[in-house]
Structures are given as structure tokens and as C-alpha cells.
PDB file of C-alpha atoms in Angstrom:
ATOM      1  CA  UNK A   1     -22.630 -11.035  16.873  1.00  0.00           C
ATOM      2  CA  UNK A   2     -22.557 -14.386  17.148  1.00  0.00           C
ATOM      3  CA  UNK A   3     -21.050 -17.153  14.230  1.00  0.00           C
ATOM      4  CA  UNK A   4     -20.891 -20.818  13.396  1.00  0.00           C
ATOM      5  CA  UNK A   5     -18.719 -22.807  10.796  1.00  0.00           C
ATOM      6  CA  UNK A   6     -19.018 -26.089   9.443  1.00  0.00           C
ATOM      7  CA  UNK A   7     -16.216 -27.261   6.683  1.00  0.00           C
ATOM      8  CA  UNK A   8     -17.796 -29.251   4.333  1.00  0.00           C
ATOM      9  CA  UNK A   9     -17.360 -30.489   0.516  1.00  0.00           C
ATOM     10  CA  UNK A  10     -19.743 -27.578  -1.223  1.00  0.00           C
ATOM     11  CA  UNK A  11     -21.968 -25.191   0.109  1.00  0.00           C
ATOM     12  CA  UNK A  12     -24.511 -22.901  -1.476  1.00  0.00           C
ATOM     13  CA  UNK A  13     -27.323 -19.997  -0.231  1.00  0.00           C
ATOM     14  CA  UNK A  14     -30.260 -19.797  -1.558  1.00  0.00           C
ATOM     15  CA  UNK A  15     -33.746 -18.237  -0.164  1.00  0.00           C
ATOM     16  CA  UNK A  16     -31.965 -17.210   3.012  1.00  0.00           C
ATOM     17  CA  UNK A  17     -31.153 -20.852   3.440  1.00  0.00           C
ATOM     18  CA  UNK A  18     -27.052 -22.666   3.724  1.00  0.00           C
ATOM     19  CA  UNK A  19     -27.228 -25.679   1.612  1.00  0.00           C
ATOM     20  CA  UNK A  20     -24.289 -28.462   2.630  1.00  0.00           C
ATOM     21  CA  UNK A  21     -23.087 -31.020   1.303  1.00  0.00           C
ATOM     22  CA  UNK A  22     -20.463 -33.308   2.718  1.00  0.00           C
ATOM     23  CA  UNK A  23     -20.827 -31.325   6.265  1.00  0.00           C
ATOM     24  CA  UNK A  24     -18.518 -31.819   9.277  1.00  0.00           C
ATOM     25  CA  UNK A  25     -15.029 -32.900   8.467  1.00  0.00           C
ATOM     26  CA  UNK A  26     -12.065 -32.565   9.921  1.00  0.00           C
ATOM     27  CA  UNK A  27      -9.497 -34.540   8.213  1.00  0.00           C
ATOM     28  CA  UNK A  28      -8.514 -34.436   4.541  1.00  0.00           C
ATOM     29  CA  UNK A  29      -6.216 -35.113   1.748  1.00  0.00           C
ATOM     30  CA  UNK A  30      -3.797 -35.901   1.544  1.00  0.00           C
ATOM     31  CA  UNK A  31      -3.846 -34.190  -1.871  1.00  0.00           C
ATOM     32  CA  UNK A  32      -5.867 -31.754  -3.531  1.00  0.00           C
ATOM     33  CA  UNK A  33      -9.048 -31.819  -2.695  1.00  0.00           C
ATOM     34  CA  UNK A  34     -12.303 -29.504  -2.733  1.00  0.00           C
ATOM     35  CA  UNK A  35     -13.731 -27.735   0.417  1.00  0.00           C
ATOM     36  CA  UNK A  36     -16.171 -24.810   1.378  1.00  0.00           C
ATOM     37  CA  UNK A  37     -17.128 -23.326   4.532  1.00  0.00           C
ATOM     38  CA  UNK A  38     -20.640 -22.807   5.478  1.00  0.00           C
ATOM     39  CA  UNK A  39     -21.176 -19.747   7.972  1.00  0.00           C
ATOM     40  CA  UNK A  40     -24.170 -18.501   9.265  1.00  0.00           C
ATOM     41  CA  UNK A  41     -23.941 -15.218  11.060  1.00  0.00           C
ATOM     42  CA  UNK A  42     -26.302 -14.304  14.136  1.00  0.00           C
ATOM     43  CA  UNK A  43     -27.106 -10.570  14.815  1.00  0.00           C
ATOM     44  CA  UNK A  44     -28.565  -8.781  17.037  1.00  0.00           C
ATOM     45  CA  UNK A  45     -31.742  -7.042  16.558  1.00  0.00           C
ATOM     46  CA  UNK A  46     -30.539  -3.615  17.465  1.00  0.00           C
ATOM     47  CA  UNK A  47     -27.606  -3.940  14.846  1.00  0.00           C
ATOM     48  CA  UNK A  48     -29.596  -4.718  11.897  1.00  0.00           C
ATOM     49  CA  UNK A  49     -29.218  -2.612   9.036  1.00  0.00           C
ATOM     50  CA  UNK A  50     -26.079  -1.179  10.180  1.00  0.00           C
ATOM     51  CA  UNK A  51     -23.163  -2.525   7.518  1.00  0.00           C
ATOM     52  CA  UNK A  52     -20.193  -5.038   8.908  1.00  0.00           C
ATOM     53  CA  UNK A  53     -17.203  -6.632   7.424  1.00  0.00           C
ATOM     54  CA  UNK A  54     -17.216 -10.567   7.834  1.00  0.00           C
ATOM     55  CA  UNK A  55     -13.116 -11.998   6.913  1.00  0.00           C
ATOM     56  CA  UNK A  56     -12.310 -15.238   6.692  1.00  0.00           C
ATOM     57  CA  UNK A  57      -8.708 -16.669   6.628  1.00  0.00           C
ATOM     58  CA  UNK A  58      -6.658 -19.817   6.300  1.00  0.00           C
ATOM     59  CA  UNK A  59      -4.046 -20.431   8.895  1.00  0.00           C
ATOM     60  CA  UNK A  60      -1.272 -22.695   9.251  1.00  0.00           C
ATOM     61  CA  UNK A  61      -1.185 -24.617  12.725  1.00  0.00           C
ATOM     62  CA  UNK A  62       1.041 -21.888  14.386  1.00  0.00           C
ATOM     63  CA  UNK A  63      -0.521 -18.710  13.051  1.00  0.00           C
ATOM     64  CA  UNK A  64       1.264 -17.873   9.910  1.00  0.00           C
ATOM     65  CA  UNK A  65      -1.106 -17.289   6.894  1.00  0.00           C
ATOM     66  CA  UNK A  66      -1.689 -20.005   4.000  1.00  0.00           C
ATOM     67  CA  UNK A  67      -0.151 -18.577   1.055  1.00  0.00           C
ATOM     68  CA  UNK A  68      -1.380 -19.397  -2.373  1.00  0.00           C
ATOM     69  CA  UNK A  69      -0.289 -18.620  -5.415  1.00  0.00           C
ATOM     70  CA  UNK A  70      -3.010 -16.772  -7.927  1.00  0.00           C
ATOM     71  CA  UNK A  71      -3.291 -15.413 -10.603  1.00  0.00           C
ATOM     72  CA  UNK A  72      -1.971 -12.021  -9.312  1.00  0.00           C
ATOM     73  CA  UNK A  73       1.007 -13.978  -7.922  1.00  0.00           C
ATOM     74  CA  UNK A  74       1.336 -15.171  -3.888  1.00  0.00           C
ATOM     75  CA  UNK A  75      -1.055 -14.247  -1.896  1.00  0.00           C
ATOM     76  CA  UNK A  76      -3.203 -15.171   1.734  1.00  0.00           C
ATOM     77  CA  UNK A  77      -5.751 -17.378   1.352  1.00  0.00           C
ATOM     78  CA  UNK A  78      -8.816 -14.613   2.285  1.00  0.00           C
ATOM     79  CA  UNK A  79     -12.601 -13.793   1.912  1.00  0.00           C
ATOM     80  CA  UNK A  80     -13.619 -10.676   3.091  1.00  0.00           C
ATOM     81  CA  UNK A  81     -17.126  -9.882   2.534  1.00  0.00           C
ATOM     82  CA  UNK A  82     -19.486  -6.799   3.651  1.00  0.00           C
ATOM     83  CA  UNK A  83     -22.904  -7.784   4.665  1.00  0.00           C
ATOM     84  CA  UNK A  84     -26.232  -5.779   6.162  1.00  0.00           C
ATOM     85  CA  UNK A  85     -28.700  -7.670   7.218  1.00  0.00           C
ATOM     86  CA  UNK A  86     -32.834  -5.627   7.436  1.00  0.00           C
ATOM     87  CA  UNK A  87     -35.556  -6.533   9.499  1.00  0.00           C
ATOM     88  CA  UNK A  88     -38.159  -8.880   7.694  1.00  0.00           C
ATOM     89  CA  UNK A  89     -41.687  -7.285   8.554  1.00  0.00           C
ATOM     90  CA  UNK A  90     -43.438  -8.866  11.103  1.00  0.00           C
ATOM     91  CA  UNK A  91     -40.197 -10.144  13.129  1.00  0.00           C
ATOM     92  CA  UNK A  92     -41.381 -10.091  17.353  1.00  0.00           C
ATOM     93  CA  UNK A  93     -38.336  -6.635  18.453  1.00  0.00           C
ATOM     94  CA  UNK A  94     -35.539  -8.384  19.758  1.00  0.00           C
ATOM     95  CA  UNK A  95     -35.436 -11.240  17.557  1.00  0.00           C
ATOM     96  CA  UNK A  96     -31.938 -12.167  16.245  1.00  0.00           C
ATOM     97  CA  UNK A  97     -31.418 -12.294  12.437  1.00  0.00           C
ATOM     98  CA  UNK A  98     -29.703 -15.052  10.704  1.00  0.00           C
ATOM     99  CA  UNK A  99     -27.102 -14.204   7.646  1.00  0.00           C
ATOM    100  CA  UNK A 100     -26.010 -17.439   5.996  1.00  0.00           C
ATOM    101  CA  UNK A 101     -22.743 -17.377   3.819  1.00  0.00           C
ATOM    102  CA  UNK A 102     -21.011 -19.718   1.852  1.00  0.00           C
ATOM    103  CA  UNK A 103     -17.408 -19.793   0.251  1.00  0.00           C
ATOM    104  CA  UNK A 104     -15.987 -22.149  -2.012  1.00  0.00           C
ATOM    105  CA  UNK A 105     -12.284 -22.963  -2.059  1.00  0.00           C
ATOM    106  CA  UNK A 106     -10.789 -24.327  -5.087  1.00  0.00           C
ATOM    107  CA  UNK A 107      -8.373 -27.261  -4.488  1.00  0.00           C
ATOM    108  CA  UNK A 108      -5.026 -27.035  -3.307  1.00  0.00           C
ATOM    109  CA  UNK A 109      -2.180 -28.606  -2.542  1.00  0.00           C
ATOM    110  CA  UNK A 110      -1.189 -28.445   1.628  1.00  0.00           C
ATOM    111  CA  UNK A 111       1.314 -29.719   3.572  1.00  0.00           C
ATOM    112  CA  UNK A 112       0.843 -33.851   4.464  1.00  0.00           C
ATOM    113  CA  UNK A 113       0.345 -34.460   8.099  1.00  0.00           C
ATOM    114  CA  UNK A 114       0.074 -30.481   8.998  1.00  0.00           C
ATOM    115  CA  UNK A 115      -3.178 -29.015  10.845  1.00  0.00           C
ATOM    116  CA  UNK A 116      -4.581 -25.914   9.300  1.00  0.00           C
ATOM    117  CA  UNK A 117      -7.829 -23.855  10.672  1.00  0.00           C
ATOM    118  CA  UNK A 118      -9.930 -21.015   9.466  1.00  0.00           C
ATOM    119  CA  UNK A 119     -10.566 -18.147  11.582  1.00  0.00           C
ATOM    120  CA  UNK A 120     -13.180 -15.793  11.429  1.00  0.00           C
ATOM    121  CA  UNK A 121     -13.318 -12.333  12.615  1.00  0.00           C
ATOM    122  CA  UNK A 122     -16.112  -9.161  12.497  1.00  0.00           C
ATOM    123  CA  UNK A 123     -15.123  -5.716  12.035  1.00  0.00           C
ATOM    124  CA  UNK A 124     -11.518  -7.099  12.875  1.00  0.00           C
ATOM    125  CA  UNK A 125     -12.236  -8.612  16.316  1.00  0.00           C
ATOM    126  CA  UNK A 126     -13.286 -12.461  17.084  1.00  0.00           C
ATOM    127  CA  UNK A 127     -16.944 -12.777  17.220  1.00  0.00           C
ATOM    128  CA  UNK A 128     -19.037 -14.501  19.890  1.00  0.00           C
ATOM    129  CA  UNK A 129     -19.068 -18.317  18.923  1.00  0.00           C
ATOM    130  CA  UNK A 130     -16.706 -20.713  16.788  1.00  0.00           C
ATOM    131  CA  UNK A 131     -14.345 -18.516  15.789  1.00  0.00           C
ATOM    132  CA  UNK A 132     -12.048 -20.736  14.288  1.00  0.00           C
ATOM    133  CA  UNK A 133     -12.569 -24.358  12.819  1.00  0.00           C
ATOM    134  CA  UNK A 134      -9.339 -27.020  12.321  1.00  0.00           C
ATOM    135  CA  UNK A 135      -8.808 -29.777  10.200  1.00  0.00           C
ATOM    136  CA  UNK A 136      -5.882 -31.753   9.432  1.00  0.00           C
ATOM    137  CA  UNK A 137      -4.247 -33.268   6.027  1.00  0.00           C
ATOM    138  CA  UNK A 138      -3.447 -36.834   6.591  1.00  0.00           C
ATOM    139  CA  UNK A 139       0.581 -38.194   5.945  1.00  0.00           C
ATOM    140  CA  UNK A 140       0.795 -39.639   2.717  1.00  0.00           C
TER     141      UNK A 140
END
């Protein structure tokens, strides 16, 4: 499977389409501020309506996990969401199918003059593609 990621301000789906708005950062902040990711998942024709598990983390420049604190108390900054994608009738057999996705991220508060990136991974391992995207919070 192949996957691409563009940080942005706010991102939506709607009728199989990514909206974005504010597309193709990469330098933020310093303080709070609002973000999404917009990905848009390529698969193959032969693994269409077979399930997969798309997660999405928040990493600190050398690896460690973002840690927020929620309401359950601290935890990884993480989306992990199943997806199955069908084949629309009247697709040409070996035609790739596109699964757009969209998350969200509330503000918060990350380190001044630090680089952070999102990585992406399918059924645990990288897929084909950007699998991670950077961007760094300016020094106050």
C-alpha cells in the first residue's frame, strides 16, 4: 500500500474526497496552535475488501513518543483506525483505490525550537510512500 501526508490547519472527508485547508506546513508555534493531517491511502486492487489497521503517531525528533495528558491521564499522542476499502462497480481490474482520511489534533503545547514528525505505519510495518512528515516549533 502506498500513503501520502500533508500537515495542514483542518482537514475534512467528504464524498470520498480530503478537503484542506491551510495545506503544507512545516513550521509552527511557537504556542498552541491547531493542526490536522490529511492522508490518503493507495491500495492495491487485489487487496480491496480485505480489512487493515492504519496508526498514526507523534514523535519527538529522536524517536520517543509525544506524551499528552488526557482525560484518562498521560498518554501517546495516537490514531489508530481500521479501514476496508470495496471495489466501486465499473473500476478497469487492476486499478488502485484511493482511501482518504483525516485527523484533527486539538492544540497543544510543544517544546520551542524542537522538531517533531508523524509517522505512519500499516498493519505495523512502514508503508510504501511518505511515511513520516516533520515540522518544527519555532524558539520563542
Amino acid at each position: 500500500m502506498r500513503l501520502t501526508m500533508i500537515l495542514c490547519d483542518a482537514a475534512q472527508v467528504s464524498a470520498g474526497k480530503l478537503f484542506i485547508l491551510g495545506g503544507g506546513w512545516n513550521i509552527a508555534g511557537p504556542g498552541p496552535f491547531p493542526s490536522a493531517l490529511a492522508v490518503l491511502v493507495e491500495v492495491p486492487w487485489d487487496r480491496s475488501n480485505t480489512p487493515f489497521t492504519l496508526s498514526l503517531e507523534l514523535l519527538e525528533e529522536d524517536g520517543e513518543p509525544v506524551i499528552h495528558q488526557g482525560p484518562l491521564g498521560p498518554q501517546p499522542v495516537r490514531v489508530e483506525a481500521q479501514m476496508e476499502v470495496g471495489r466501486p462497480p465499473g473500476i478497469k481490474k487492476g486499478s488502485p483505490l484511493s482511501v482518504p482520511f483525516a485527523v484533527n489534533v486539538a492544540s497543544m503545547q510543544l517544546t520551542p525550537g524542537s522538531r517533531y514528525y508523524w509517522e505512519a505505519k500499516i498493519e505495523g510495518q512502514p508503508p510504501d510512500g511518505d511515511r513520516t512528515v516533520s515540522f518544527q516549533v519555532r524558539a520563542n
